[in-house]
Coordinates of C-alpha atoms in Angstrom, one line a residue:
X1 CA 10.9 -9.4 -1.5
X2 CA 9.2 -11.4 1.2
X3 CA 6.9 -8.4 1.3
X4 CA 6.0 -8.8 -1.6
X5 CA 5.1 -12.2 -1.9
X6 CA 2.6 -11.3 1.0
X7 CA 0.8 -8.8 -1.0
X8 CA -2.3 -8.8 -2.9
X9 CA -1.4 -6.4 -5.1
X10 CA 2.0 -4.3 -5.9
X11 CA 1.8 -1.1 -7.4
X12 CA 5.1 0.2 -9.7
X13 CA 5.2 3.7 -9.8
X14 CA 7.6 5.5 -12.1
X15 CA 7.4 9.3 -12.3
X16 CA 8.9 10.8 -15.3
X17 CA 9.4 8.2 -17.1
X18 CA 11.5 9.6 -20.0
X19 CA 14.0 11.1 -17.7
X20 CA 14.6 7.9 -16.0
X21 CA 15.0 5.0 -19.3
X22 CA 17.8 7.9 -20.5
X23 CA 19.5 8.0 -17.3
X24 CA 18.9 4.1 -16.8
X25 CA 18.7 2.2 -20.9
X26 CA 16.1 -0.2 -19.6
X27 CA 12.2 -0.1 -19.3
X28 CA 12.0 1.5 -15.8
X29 CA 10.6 -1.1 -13.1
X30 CA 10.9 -3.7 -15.4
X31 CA 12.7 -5.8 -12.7
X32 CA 10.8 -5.1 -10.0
X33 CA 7.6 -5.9 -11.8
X34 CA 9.2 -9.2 -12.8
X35 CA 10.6 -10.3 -9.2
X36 CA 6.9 -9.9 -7.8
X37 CA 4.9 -11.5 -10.9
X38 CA 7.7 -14.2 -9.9
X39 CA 6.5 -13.8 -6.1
X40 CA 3.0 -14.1 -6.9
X41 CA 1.8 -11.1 -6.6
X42 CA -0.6 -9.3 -9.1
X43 CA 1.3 -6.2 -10.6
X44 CA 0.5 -2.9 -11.8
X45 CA 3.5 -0.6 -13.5
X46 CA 2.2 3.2 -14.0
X47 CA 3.9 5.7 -15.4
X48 CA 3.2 9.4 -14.1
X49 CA 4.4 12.5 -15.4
X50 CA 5.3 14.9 -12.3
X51 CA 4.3 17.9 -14.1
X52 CA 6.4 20.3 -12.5
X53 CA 5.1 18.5 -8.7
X54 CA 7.5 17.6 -6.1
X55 CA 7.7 14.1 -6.7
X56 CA 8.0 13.1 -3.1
X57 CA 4.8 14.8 -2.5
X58 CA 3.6 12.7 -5.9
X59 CA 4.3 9.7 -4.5
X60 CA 2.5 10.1 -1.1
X61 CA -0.4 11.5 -2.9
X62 CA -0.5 8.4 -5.2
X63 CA 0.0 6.3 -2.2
X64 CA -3.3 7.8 -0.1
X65 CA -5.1 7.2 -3.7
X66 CA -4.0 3.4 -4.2
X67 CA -5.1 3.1 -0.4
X68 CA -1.5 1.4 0.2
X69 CA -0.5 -0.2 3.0
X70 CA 3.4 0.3 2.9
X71 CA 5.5 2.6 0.5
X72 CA 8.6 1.1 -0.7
X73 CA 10.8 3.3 -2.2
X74 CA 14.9 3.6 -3.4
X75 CA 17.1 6.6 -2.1
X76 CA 20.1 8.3 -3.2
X77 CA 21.3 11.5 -2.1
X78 CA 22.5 15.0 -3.0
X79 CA 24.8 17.3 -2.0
X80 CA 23.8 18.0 1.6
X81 CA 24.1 22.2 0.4
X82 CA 21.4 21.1 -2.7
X83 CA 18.8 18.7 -0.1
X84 CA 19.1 22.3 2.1
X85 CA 18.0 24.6 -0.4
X86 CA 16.0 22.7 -2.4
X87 CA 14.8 19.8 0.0
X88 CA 14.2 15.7 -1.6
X89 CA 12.5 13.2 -2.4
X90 CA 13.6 11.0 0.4
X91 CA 13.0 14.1 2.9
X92 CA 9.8 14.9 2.0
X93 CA 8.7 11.1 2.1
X94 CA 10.3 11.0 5.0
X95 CA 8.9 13.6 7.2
X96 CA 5.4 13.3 5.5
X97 CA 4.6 9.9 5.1
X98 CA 1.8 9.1 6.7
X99 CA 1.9 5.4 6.4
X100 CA 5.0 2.9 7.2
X101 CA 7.9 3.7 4.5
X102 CA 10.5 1.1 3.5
X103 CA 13.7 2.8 1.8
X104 CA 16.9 0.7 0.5
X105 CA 19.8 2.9 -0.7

């Protein structure tokens, strides 16, 4: 959060949002958009449909286009068998991203 209260601007990117207010019951990013409005910072939520994109590749590609200067992101893993064959999120990001990454599990 200190991070945040250091930026200009923070950019809230959900990707498919449908899939994730099932999984989750609440507005997706509503609490991060909240704790860095609280912080200061001016915030934008966008929702992005990842139309059949890998979404780690979605989310670098949005982060070159919003010119960002750090990607801060959630992980969770799969079965290490699944992540194998069918690679991640958190992979991709991670041997792709071409600007600093900050993950929390």
């Amino acid at each position: 959060m200190p991070l945040f209260a250091r930026a200009d601007t923070v950019k809230v990117l959900i990707v498919d949002y449908q899939r994730q207010q099932e999984r989750r019951g609440q507005e997706p990013g509503a609490g991060t958009a909240r704790c860095s409005v609280g912080l200061g910072a001016r915030v934008e939520v966008q929702h992005l449909s990842s139309g059949g994109q890998e979404v780690g590749q979605l989310l670098l590609s949005q982060a070159v286009a919003f010119r960002a200067d750090l990607l801060v992101m959630g992980v969770y893993g799969h079965s290490k068998l699944r992540e194998w064959v069918f690679g991640g999120v958190t992979r991709t990001v991670l041997y792709e991203a071409g600007l600093p990454v900050l993950m929390s599990r």
